[in-house]
């Protein structure tokens, strides 16, 4: 696992098409902004696990 340190407003790139930006850090929460191609699915880990288990029909990943 690669571990990086980023401050608010700083970004990292994954390949040519994906940018992850630290939007804010408050208390124990970090808000990330993700720019990725629309055909690439981006999910929180717990949502991805439900989809992988086959429970994806009733799952929403709105934030």
Coordinates of C-alpha atoms in Angstrom, one line a residue, residues 14-50:
X14 CA -4.1 7.9 -10.7
X15 CA -3.1 7.3 -14.2
X16 CA -4.0 9.8 -16.8
X17 CA -7.7 10.1 -16.1
X18 CA -8.3 10.1 -12.3
X19 CA -7.6 13.0 -9.9
X20 CA -8.3 12.7 -6.1
X21 CA -8.3 16.1 -4.3
X22 CA -8.5 16.7 -0.5
X23 CA -11.4 19.1 -0.3
X24 CA -11.5 19.5 3.5
X25 CA -10.2 18.1 6.8
X26 CA -12.4 18.6 9.9
X27 CA -12.0 16.7 13.1
X28 CA -11.7 13.0 12.1
X29 CA -13.3 13.5 8.7
X30 CA -11.6 13.9 5.4
X31 CA -13.6 15.0 2.3
X32 CA -12.3 13.9 -1.0
X33 CA -13.2 15.1 -4.5
X34 CA -12.8 12.5 -7.3
X35 CA -12.6 13.4 -10.9
X36 CA -12.8 10.2 -13.0
X37 CA -14.3 9.2 -16.4
X38 CA -18.1 8.7 -16.2
X39 CA -17.7 5.1 -17.3
X40 CA -15.6 4.3 -14.3
X41 CA -17.6 3.3 -11.2
X42 CA -16.5 5.0 -8.0
X43 CA -17.9 3.8 -4.7
X44 CA -17.2 3.9 -1.0
X45 CA -15.8 0.6 0.3
X46 CA -18.9 -0.4 2.2
X47 CA -21.1 0.2 -0.9
X48 CA -18.7 -1.7 -3.1
X49 CA -18.8 -4.7 -0.8
X50 CA -22.7 -4.7 -0.9

